[in-house]
mmCIF file of C-alpha atoms and ligand atoms in Angstrom:
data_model
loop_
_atom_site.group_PDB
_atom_site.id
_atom_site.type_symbol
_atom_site.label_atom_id
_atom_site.label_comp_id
_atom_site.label_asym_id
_atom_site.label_seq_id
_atom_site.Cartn_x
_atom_site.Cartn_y
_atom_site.Cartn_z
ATOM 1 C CA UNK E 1 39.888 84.572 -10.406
ATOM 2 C CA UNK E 2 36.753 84.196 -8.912
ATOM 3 C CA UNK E 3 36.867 80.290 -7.472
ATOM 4 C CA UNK E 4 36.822 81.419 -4.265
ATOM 5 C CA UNK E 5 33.575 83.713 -3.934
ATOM 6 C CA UNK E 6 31.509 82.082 -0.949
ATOM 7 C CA UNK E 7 33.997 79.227 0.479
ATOM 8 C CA UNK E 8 34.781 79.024 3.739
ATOM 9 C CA UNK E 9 38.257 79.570 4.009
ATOM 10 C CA UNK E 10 40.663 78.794 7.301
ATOM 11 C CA UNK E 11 43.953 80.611 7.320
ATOM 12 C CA UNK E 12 46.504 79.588 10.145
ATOM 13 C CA UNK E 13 49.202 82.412 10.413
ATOM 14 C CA UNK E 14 46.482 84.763 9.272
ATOM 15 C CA UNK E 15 47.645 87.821 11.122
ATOM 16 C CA UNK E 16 51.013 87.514 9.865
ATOM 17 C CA UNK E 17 53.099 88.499 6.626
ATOM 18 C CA UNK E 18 51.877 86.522 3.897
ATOM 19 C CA UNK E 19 48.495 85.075 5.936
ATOM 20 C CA UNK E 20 47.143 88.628 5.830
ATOM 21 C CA UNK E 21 47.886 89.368 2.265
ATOM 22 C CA UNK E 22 46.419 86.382 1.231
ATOM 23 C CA UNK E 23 43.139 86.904 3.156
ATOM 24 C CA UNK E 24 42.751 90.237 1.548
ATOM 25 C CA UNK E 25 43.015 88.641 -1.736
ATOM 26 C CA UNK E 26 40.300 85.888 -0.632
ATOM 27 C CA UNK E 27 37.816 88.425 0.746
ATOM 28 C CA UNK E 28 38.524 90.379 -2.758
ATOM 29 C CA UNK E 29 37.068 87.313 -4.063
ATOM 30 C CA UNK E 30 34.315 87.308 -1.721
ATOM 31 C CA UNK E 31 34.989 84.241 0.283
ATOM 32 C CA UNK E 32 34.388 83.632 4.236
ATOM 33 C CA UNK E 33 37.384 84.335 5.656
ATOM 34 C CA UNK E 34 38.389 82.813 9.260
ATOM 35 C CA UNK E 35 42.098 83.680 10.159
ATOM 36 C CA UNK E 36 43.579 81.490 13.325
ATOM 37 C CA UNK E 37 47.006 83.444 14.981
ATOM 38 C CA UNK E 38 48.347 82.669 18.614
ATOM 39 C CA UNK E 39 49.884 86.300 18.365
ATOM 40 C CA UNK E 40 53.255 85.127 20.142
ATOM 41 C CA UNK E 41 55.047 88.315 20.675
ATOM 42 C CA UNK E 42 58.249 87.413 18.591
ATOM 43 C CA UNK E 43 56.609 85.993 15.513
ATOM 44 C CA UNK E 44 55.262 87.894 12.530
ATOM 45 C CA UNK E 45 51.464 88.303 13.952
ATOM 46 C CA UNK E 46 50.343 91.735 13.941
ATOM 47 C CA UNK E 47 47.128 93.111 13.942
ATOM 48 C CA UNK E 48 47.620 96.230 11.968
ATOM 49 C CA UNK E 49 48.449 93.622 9.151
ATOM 50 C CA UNK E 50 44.470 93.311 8.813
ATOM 51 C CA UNK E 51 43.229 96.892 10.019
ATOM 52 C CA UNK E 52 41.584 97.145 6.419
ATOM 53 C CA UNK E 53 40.231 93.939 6.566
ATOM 54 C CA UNK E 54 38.953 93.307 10.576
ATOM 55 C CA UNK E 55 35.130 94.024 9.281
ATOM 56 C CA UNK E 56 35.437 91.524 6.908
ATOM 57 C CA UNK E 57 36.720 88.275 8.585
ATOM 58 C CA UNK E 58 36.906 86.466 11.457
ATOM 59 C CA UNK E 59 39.484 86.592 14.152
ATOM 60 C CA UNK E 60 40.780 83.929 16.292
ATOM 61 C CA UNK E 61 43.765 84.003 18.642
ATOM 62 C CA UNK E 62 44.116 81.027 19.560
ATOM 63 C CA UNK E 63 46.772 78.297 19.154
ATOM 64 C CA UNK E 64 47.775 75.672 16.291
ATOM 65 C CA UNK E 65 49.117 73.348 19.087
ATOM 66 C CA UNK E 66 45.397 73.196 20.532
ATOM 67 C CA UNK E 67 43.805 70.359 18.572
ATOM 68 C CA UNK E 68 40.544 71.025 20.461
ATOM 69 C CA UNK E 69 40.637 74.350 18.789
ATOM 70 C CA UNK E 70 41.717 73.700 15.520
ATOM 71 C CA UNK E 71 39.011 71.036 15.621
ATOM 72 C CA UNK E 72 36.163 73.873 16.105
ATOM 73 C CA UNK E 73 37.952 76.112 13.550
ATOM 74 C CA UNK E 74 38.196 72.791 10.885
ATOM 75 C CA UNK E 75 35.221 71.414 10.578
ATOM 76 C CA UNK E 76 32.942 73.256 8.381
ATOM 77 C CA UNK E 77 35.645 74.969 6.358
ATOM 78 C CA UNK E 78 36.072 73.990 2.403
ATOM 79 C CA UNK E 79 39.554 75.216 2.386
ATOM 80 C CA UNK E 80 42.564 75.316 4.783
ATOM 81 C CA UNK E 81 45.597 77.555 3.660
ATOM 82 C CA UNK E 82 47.974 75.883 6.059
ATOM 83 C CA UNK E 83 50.384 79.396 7.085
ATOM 84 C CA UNK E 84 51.397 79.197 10.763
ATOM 85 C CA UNK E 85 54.857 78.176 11.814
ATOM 86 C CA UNK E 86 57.640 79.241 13.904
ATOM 87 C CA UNK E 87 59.829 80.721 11.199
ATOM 88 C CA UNK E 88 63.042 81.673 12.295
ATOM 89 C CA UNK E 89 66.030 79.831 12.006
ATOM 90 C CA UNK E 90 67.950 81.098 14.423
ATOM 91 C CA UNK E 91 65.407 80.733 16.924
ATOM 92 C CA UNK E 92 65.010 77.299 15.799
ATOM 93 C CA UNK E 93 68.337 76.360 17.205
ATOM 94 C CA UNK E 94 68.041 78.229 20.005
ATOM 95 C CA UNK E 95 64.654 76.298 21.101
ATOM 96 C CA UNK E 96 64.875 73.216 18.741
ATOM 97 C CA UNK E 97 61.611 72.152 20.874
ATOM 98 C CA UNK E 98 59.092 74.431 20.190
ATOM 99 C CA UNK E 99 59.829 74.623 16.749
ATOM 100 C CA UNK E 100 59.267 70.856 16.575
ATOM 101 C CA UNK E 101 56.000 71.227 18.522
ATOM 102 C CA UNK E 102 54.805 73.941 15.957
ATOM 103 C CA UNK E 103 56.366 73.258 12.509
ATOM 104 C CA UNK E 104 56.288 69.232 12.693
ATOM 105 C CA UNK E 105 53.819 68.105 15.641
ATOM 106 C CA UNK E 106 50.518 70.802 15.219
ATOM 107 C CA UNK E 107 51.002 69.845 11.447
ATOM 108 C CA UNK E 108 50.529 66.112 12.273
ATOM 109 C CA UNK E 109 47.325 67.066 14.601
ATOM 110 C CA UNK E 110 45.715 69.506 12.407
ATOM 111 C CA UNK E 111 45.817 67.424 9.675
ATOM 112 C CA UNK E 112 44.225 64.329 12.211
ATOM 113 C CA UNK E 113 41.275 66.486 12.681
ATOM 114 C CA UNK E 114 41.007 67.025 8.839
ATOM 115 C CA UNK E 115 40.825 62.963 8.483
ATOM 116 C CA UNK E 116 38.421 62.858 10.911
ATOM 117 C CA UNK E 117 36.235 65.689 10.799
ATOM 118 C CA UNK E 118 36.830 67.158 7.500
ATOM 119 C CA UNK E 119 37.970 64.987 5.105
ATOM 120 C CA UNK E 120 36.843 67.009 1.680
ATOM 121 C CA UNK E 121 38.677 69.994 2.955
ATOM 122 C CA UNK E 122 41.781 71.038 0.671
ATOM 123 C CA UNK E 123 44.647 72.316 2.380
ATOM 124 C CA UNK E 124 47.510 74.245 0.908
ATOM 125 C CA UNK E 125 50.527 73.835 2.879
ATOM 126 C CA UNK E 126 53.472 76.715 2.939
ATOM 127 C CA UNK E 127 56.886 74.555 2.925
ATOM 128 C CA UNK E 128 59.737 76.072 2.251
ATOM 129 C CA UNK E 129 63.374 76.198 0.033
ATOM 130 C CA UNK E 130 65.262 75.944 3.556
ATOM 131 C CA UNK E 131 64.597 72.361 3.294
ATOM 132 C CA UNK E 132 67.227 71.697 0.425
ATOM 133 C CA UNK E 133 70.015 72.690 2.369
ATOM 134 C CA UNK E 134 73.209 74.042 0.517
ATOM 135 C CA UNK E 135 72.589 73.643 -2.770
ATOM 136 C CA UNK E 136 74.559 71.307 -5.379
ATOM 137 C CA UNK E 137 73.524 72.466 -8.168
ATOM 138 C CA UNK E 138 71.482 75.797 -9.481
ATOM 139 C CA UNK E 139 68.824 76.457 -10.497
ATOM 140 C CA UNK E 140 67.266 73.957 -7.599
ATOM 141 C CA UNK E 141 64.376 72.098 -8.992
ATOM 142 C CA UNK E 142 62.015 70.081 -6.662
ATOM 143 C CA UNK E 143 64.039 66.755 -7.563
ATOM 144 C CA UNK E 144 67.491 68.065 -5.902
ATOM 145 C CA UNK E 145 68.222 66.471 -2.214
ATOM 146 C CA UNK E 146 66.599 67.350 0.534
ATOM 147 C CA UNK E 147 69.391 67.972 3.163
ATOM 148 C CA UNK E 148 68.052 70.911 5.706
ATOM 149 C CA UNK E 149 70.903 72.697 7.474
ATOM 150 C CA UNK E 150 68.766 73.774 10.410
ATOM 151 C CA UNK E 151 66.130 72.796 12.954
ATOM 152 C CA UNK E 152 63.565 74.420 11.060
ATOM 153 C CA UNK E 153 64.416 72.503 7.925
ATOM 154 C CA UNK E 154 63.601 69.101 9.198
ATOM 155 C CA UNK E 155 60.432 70.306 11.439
ATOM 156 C CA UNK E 156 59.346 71.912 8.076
ATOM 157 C CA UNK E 157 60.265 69.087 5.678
ATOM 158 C CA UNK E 158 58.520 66.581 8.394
ATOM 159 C CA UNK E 159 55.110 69.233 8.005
ATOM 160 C CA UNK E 160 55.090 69.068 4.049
ATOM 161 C CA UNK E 161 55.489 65.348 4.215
ATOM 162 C CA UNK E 162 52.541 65.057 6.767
ATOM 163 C CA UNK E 163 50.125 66.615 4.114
ATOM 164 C CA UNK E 164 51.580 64.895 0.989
ATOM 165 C CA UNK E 165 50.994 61.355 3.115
ATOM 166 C CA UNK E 166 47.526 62.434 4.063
ATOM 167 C CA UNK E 167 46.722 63.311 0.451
ATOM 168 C CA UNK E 168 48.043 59.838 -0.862
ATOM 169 C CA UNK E 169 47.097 57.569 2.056
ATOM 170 C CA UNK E 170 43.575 59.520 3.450
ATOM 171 C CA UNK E 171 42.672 61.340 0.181
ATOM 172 C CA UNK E 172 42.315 64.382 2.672
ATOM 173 C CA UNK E 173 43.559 66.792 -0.888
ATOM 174 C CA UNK E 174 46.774 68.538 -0.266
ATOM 175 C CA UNK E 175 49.750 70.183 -1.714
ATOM 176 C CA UNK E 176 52.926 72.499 -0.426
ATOM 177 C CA UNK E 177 54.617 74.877 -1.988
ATOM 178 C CA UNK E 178 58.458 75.436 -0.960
ATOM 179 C CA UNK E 179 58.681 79.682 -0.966
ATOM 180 C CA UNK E 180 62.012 81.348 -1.653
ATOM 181 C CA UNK E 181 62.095 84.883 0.235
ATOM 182 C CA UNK E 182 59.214 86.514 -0.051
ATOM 183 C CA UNK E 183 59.425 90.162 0.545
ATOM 184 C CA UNK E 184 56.387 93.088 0.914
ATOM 185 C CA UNK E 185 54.063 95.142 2.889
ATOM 186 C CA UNK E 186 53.183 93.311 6.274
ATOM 187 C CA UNK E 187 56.532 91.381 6.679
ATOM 188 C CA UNK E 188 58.191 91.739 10.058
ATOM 189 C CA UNK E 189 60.699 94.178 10.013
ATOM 190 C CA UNK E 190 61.275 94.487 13.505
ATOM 191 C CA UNK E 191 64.062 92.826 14.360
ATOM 192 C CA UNK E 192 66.945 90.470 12.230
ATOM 193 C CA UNK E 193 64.489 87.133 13.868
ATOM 194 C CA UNK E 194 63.132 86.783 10.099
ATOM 195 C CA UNK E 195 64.382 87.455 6.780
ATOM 196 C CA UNK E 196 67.410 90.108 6.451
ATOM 197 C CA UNK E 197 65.270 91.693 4.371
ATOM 198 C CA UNK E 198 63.335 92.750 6.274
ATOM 199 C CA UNK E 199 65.841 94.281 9.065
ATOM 200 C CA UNK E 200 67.325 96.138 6.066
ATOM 201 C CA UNK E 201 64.252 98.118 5.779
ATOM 202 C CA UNK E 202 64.280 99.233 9.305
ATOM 203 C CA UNK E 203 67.938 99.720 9.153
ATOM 204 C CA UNK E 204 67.336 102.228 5.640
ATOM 205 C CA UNK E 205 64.433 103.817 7.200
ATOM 206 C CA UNK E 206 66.058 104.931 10.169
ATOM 207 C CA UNK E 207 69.162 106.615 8.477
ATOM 208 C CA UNK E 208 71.536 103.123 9.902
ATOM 209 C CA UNK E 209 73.604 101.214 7.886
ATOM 210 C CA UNK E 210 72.786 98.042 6.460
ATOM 211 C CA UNK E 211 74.823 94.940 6.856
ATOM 212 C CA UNK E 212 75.748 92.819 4.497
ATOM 213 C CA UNK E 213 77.160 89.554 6.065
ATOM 214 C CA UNK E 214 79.990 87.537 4.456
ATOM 215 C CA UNK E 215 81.349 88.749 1.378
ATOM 216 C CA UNK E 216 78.059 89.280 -0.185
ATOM 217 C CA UNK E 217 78.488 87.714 -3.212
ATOM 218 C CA UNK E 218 75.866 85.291 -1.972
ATOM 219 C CA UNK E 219 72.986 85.055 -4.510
ATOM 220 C CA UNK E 220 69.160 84.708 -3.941
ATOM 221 C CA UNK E 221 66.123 85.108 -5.603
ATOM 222 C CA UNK E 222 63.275 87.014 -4.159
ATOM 223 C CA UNK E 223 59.343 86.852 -4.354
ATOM 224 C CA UNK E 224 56.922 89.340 -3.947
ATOM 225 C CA UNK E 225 54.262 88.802 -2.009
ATOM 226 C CA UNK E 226 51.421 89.314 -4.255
ATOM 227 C CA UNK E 227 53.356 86.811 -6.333
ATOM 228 C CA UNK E 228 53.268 83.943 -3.454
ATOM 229 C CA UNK E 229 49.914 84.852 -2.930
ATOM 230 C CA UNK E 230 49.009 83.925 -6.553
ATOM 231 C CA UNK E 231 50.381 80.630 -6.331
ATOM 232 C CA UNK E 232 48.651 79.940 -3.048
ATOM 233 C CA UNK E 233 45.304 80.556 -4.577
ATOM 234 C CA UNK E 234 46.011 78.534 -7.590
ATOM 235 C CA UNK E 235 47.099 75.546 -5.525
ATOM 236 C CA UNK E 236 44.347 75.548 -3.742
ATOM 237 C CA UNK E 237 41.821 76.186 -6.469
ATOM 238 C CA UNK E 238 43.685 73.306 -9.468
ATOM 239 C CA UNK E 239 42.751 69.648 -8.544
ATOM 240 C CA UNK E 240 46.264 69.002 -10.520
ATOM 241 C CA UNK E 241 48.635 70.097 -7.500
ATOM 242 C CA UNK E 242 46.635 67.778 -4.904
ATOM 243 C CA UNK E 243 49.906 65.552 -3.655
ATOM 244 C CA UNK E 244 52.554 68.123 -5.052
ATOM 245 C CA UNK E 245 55.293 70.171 -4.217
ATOM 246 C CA UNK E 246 56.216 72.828 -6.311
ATOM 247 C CA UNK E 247 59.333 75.530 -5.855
ATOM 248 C CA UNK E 248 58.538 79.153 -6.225
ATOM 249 C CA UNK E 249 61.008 81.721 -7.801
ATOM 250 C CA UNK E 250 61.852 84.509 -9.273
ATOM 251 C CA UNK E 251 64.122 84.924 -13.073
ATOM 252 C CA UNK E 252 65.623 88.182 -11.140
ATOM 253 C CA UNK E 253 68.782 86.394 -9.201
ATOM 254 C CA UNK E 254 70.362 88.801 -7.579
ATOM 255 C CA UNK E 255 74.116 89.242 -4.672
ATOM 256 C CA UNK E 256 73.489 90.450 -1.734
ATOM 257 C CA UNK E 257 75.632 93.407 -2.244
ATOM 258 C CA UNK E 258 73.829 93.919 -5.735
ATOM 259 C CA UNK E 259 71.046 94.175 -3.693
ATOM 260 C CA UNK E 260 71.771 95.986 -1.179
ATOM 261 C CA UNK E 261 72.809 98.655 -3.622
ATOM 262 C CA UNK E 262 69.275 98.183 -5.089
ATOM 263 C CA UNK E 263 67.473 98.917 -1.595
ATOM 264 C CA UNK E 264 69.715 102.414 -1.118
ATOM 265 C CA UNK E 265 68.906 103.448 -4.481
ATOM 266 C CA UNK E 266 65.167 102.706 -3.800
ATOM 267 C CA UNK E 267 65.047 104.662 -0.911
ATOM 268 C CA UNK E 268 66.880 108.063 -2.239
ATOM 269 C CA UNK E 269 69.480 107.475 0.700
ATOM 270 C CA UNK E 270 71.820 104.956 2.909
ATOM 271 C CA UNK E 271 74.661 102.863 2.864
ATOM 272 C CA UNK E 272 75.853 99.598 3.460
ATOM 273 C CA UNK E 273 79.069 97.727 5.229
ATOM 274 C CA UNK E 274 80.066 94.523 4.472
ATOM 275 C CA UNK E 275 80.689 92.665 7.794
ATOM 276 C CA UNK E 276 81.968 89.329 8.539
ATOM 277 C CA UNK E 277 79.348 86.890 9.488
ATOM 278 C CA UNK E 278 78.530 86.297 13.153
ATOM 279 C CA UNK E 279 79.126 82.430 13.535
ATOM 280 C CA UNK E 280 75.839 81.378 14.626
ATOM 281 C CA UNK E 281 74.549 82.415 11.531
ATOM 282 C CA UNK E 282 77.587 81.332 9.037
ATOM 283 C CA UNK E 283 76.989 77.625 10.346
ATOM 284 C CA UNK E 284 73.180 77.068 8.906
ATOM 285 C CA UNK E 285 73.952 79.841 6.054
ATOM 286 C CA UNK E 286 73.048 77.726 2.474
ATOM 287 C CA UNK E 287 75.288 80.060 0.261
ATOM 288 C CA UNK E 288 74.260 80.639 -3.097
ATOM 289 C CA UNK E 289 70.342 79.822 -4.288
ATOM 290 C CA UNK E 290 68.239 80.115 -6.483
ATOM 291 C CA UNK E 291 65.134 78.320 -7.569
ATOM 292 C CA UNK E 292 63.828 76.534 -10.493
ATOM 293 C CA UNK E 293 59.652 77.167 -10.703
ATOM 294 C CA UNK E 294 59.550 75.416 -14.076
ATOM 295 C CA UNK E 295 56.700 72.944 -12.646
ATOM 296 C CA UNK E 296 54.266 75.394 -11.463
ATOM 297 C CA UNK E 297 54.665 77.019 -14.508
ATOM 298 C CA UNK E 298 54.024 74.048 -16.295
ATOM 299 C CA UNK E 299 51.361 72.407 -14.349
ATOM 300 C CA UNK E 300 49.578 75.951 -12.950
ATOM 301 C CA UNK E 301 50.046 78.917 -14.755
ATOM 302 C CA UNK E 302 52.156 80.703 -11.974
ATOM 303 C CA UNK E 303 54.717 82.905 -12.700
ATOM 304 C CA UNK E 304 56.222 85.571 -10.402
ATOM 305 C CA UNK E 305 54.622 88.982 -12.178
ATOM 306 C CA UNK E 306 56.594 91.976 -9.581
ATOM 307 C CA UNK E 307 59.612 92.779 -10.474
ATOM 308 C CA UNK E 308 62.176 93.119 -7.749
ATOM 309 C CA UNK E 309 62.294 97.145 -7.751
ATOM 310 C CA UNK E 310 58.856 97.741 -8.163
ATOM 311 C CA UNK E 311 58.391 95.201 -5.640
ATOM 312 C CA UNK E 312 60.930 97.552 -3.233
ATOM 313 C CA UNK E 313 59.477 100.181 -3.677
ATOM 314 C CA UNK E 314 56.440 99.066 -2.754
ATOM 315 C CA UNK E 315 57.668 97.769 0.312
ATOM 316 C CA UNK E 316 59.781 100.797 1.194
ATOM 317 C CA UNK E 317 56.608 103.269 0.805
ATOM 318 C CA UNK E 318 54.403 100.968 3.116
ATOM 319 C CA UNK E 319 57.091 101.136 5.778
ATOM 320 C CA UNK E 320 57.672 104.702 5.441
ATOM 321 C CA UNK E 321 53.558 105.128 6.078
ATOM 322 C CA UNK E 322 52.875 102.480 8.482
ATOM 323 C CA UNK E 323 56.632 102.328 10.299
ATOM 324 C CA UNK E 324 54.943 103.300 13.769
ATOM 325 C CA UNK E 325 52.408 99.829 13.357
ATOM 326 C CA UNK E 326 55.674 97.961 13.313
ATOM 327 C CA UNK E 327 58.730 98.945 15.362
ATOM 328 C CA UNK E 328 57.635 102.027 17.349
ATOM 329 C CA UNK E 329 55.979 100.358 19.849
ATOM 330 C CA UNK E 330 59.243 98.034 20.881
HETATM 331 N N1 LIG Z 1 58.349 84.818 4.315
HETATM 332 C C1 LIG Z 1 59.174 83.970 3.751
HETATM 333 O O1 LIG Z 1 60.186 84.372 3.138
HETATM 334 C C2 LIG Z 1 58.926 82.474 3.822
HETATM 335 C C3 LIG Z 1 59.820 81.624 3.156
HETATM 336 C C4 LIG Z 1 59.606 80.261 3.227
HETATM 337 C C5 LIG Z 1 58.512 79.742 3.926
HETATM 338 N N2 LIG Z 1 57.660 80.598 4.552
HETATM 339 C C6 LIG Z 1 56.534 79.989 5.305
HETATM 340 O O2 LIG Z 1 55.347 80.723 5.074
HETATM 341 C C7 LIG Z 1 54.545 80.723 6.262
HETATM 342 C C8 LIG Z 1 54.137 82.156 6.593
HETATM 343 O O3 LIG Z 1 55.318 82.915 6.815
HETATM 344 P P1 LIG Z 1 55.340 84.480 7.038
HETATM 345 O O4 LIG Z 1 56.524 85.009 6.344
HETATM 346 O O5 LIG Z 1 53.979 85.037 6.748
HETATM 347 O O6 LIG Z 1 55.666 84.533 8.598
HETATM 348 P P2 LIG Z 1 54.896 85.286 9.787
HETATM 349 O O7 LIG Z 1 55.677 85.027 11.023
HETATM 350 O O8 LIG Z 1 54.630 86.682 9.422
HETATM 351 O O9 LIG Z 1 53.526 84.487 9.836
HETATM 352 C C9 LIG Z 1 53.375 83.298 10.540
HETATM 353 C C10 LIG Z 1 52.219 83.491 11.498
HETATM 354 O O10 LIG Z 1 51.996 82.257 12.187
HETATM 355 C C11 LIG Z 1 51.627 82.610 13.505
HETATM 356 N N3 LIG Z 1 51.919 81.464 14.364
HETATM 357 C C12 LIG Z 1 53.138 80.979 14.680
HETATM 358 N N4 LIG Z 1 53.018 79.959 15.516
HETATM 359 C C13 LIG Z 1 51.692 79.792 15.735
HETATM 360 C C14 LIG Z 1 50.939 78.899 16.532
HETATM 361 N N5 LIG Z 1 51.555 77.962 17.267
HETATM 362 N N6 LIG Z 1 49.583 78.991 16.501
HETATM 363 C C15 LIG Z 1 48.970 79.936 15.759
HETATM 364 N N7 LIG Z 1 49.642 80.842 15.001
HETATM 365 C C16 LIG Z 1 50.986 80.757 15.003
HETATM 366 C C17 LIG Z 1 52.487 83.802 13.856
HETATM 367 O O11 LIG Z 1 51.940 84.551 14.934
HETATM 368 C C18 LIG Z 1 52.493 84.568 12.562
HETATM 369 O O12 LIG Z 1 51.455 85.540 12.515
HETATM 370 C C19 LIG Z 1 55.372 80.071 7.368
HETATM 371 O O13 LIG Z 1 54.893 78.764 7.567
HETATM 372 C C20 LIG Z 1 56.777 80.049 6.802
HETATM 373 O O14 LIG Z 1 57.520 78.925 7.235
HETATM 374 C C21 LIG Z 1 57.842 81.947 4.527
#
């Protein structure tokens, strides 16, 4: 794909997980890459996410929830991939507030400065499966109810349906995908704030145990990154998903424990103890999931191409290189 070569691209979130992969795949593509990050300590920011990349874009620190900057940063740009949020969901109960001001609020004023100062821009929003709550049915398809269990759930349903009313109402072009887990080099590892996945590469790599909470029968699908950054760039590139929402996925459904087993083998060594779970967590916990991506398929192309132990070990051999860049300096 080549759609991209000379845009001017705006990537909130840029110095973290899956903002930094995806501006490596845009300057691939030769496109003018401005990446926006406030850098807040406990997020997933991290500038040794773009040390191969900090000759070829633009940096900005600066903050979502400044509409005076994101006005400066909008403007000229052709595309915004829309990546920033407060993403924890712990955290999100913890300080309900500030996950409001940054998930739901900056959403509503960054998109106010594309209406007014931008309005060919195409944004591509990144939603996510949270929003669906504890599933009733599986595979979940875009069309099951929307019942969020946590903060972050409604903040984030409440940004999707921001850009989805300013494509239909303003014609300002935009589109969300809902992610599933989406695992690789980058992700922060540093702590259990994030994904569990995450923690359990820490955990491996420094000879611990991993826990396993509940009985770990749980099931999930996973996503590589590369994969979610495919889909990204097709959103934003097809006309077609302007005032959509589309699921991502993965065919490889996988328990916890199955998992878990996976991750040891990957690494060579470890173990894992099933624990009970720690009640703050058990009471927003969705149990099973698993996605249904039938209508990107359909309507884009997109299908998840890593498989989940390639994808691992991937993700275990970046760590292993780059651990230092990510929890040595606690
Ligand atoms: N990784 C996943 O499994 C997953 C799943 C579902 C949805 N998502 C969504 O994808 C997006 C990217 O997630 P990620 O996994 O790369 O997380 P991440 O934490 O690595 O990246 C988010 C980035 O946004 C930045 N940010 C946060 N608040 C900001 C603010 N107020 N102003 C400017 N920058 C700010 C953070 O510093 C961080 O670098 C998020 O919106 C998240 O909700 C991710």
């Amino acid at each position: 794909m080549t759609h991209y070569a000379g845009a001017k691209i705006l990537v909130t979130g840029g110095l973290g997980f899956i903002g930094s992969n995806l501006a490596r795949a845009l300057v691939a593509q030769g496109a003018s890459v401005t990446l926006v990050d406030s850098l807040i300590p406990t997020y997933g920011g991290n500038f040794f996410n773009v040390e191969d990349l900090k000759a070829s874009v633009d940096i900005n620190i600066c903050d979502v929830r400044d509409p005076y900057a994101m006005r400066h940063l909008i403007q000229d740009k052709d595309y915004l991939f829309n990546l920033a949020g407060q993403t924890s969901h712990l955290d999100s109960m913890v300080d309900p507030k500030t996950d409001l001001d940054i998930n739901a609020a900056a959403q509503l004023s960054i998109l106010e400065v594309c209406r007014h100062h931008n309005p060919a821009i195409k944004v591509v929003f990144a939603s996510t499966r949270q929003l669906y709550g504890r599933p009733d049915y599986l595979p979940v398809d875009e069309k099951h109810p929307i019942r969020p269990v946590d903060v972050n759930g409604i903040n984030k349903l409440a940004g999707e349906w921001y850009h989805l009313l300013y494509n239909d109402v303003y014609g300002v072009r935009a589109c969300a995908l809902r992610l599933t887990n989406t695992y690789g080099p980058g992700m922060r590892v540093k702590d259990a704030r994030q994904t569990f996945l995450g923690i359990w590469v820490r955990l491996l790599l420094e000879e611990k145990p991993i826990k396993v909470f509940g009985d770990g029968l749980q099931v999930r699908d996973f996503n590589y990154v590369d994969d979610c950054v495919a889909a990204l760039l097709l959103a934003g590139a097809n006309e077609a998903a302007n005032g959509k929402v589309y699921n991502l996925g993965s065919r490889e459904v996988i328990n916890l424990n199955a998992l878990a087993e996976l991750m040891v083998n990957v690494n060579g060594k470890g173990s894992f103890d099933v624990v009970p779970f720690p009640a703050d967590r058990k009471a927003i916990d969705i149990g099973d999931y698993y996605s249904d991506y039938s209508l990107i398929e359909k309507e884009l192309g997109w299908s998840p191409q890593v498989g989940l132990r390639h994808g691992l070990e991937q993700t275990m051999d970046y760590y292993r290189a780059h651990s230092q860049h990510y929890w040595d300096n606690d």
